[in-house]
CSV table of C-alpha atoms in Angstrom, one decimal:
chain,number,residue,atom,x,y,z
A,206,UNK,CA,24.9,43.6,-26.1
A,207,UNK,CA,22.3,44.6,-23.7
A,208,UNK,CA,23.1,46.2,-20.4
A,209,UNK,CA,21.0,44.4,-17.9
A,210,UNK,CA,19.3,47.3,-16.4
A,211,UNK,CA,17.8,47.7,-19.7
A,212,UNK,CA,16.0,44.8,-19.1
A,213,UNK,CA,14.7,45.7,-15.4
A,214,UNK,CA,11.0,46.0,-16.4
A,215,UNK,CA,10.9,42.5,-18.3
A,216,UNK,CA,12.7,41.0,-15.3
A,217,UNK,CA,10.0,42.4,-13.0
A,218,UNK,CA,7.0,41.4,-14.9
A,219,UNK,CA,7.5,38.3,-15.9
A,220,UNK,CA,8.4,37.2,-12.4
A,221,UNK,CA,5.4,39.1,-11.3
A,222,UNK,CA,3.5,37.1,-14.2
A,223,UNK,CA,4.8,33.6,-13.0
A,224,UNK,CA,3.9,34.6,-9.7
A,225,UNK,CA,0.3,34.7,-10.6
A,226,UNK,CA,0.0,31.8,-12.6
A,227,UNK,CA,2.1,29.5,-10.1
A,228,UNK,CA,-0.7,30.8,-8.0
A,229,UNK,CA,-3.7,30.3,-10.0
A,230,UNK,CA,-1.7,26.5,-10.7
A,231,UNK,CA,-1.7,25.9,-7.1
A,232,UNK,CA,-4.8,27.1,-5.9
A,233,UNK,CA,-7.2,26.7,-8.6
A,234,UNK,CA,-6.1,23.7,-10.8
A,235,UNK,CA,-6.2,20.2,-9.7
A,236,UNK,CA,-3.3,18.6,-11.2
A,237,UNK,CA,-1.0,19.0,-8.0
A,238,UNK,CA,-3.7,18.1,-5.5
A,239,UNK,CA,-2.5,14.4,-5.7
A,240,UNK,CA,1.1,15.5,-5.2
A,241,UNK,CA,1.3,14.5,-1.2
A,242,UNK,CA,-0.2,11.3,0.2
A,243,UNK,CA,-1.4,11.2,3.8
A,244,UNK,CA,0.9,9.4,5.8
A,245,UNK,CA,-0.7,5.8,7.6
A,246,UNK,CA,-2.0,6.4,11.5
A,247,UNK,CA,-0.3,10.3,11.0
A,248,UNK,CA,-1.0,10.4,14.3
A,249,UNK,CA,0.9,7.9,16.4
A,250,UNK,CA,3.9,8.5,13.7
A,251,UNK,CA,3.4,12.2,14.7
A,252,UNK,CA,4.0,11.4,18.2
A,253,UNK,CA,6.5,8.6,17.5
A,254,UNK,CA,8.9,11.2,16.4
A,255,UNK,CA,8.1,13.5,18.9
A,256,UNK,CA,9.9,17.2,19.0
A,257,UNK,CA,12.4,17.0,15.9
A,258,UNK,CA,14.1,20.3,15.5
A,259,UNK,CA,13.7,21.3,11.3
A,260,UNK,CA,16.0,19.4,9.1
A,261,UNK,CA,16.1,16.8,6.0
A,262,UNK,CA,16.7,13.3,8.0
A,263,UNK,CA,17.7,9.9,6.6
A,264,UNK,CA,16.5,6.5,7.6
A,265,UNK,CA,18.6,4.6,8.3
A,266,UNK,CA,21.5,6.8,8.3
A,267,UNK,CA,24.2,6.3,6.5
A,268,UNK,CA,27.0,8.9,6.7
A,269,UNK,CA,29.4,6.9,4.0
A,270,UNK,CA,28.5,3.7,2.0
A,271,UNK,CA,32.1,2.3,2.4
A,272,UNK,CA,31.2,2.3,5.6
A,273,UNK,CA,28.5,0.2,5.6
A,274,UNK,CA,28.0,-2.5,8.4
A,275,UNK,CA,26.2,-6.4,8.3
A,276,UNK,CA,23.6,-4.2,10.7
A,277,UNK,CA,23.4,-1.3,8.8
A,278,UNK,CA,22.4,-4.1,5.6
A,279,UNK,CA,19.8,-5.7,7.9
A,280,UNK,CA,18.1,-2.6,8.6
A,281,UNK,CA,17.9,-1.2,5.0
A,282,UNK,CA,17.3,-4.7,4.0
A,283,UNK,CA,14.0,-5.0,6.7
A,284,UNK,CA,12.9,-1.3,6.0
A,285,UNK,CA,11.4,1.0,5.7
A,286,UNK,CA,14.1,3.5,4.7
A,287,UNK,CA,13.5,7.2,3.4
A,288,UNK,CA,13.6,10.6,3.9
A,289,UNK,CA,11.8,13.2,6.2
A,290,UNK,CA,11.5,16.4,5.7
A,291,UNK,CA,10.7,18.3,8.9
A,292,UNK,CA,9.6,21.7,8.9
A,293,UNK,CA,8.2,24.5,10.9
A,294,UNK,CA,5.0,24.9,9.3
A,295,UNK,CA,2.6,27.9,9.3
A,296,UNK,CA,-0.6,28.5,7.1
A,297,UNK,CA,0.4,31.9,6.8
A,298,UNK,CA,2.9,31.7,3.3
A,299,UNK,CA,3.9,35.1,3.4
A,300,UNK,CA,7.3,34.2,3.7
A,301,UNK,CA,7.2,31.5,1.5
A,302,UNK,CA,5.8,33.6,-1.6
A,303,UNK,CA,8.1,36.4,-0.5
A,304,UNK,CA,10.7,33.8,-1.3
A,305,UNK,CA,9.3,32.6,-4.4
A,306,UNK,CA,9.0,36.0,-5.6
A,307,UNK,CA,12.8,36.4,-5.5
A,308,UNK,CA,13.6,33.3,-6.7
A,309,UNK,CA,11.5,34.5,-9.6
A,310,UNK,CA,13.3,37.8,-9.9
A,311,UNK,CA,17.0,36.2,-9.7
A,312,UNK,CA,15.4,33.6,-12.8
A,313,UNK,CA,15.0,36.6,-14.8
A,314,UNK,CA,18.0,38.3,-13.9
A,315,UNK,CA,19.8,34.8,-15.7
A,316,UNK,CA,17.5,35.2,-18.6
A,317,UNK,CA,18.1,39.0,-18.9
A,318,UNK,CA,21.9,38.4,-18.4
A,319,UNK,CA,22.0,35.6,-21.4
A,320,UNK,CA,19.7,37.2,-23.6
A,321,UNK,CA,21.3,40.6,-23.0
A,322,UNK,CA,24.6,39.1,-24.1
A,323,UNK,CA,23.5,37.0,-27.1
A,324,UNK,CA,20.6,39.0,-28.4
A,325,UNK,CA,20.8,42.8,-30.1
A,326,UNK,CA,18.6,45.4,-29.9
A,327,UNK,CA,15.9,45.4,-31.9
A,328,UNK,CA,16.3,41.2,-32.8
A,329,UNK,CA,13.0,39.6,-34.1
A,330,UNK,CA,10.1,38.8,-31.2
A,331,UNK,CA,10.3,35.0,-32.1
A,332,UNK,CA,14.4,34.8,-32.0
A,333,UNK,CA,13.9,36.7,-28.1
A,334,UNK,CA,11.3,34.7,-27.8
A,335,UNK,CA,13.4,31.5,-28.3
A,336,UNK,CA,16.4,32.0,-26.6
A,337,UNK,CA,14.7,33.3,-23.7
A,338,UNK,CA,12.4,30.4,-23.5
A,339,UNK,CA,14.8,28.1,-23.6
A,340,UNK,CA,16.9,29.5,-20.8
A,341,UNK,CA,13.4,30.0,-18.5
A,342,UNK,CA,12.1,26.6,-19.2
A,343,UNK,CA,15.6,25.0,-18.1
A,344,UNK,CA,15.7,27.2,-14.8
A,345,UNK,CA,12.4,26.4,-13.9
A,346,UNK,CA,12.1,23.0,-14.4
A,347,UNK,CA,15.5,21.6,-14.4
A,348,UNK,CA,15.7,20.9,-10.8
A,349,UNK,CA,12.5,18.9,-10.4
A,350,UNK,CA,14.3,15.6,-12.2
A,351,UNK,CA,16.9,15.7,-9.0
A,352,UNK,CA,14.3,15.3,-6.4
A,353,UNK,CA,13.1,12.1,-8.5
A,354,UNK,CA,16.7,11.0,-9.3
A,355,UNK,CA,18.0,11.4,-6.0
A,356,UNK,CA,15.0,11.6,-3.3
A,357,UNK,CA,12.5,9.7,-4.2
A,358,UNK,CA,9.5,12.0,-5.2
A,359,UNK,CA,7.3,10.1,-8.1
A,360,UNK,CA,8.1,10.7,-11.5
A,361,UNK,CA,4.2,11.7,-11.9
A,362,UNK,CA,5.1,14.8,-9.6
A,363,UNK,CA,8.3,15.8,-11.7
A,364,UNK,CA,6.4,15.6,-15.0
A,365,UNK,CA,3.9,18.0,-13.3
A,366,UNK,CA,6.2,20.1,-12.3
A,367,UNK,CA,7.9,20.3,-15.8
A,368,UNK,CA,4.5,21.3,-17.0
A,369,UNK,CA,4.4,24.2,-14.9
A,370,UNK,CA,8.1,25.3,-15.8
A,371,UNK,CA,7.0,24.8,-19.2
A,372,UNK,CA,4.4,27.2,-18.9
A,373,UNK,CA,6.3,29.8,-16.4
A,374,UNK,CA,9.1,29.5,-19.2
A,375,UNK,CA,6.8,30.7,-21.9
A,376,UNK,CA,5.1,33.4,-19.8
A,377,UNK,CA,8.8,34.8,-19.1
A,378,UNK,CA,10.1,34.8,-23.0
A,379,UNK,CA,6.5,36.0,-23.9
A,380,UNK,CA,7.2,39.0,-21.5
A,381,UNK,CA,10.7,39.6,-22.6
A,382,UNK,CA,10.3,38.8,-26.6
A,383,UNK,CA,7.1,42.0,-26.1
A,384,UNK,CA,9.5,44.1,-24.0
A,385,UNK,CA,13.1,43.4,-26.0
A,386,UNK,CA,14.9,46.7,-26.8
């Protein structure tokens, strides 16, 4: 067993490591540029909704299924129906990245913590490798098959998105299998 502030410098860099190559997937390579669609006559729908404080919205709402109304079917029925996502949006990111840096961090605490407790010292690169890799990928990526499963985003964007876990996932073991006690 491993204490986990043993692992402190692994956790670090490999969440500074995904940081930069999220970047560099995002800014420099095309694959997610087709991600978002413009929405039809943005502006009049723009307008149309008017001052909408931040929040995830529904349409039509529906607060309980077994609750569900001959009007309620009509309009989900007629259409459209969906989600909106409504945010207050800045080109600055710094909070954003900020964010995604700790979300990085906590992902390797997880992998340090379950690595730590199933690996020894000294253990084999490849077997660190493996068991980290595992855990990374599955943190990274597994939340991106909800969003298709439950919201709606295409299956194109998930697969995507698995990519890049898959790669963030091998960037983290790869740190941890070099750094490994």
């Amino acid at each position: 067993m491993i204490p986990i502030l043993e692992l402190w410098v692994p956790i670090l860099l490999s969440a500074a490591l995904v940081w930069i190559a999220s970047a560099i997937i995002w800014m420099v390579l095309p694959h997610h540029k087709t991600d978002l669609e413009p929405l039809p006559d943005e502006d009049s729908v723009m307008k149309a909704v008017g001052p909408v404080p931040p929040g995830v919205y529904s349409m039509p709402y529906v607060r309980e299924w077994k609750s569900m109304t001959p009007e309620l079917k009509e309009k989900l029925a007629r259409g459209p129906s969906g989600f909106v996502t409504i945010l207050k949006w800045s080109p600055n990111m710094t909070r954003q990245l900020s964010l995604w840096f700790v979300h990085l961090t906590i992902i390797g605490i997880f992998v340090a913590y379950i690595a730590g407790r199933t690996l020894a010292p000294g253990t084999e690169y490849l077997d660190v490798f493996q068991i980290t890799g595992a855990i990374a990928v599955l943190a990274h990526g597994a939340g991106s098959f909800v969003e298709s499963i439950y919201w709606g985003r295409p299956w194109s964007t998930t697969v995507k998105n698995s990519i890049d876990a898959t790669i963030y996932g091998l960037l983290t073991a790869g740190v941890f299998a070099w750094l490994w006690p």
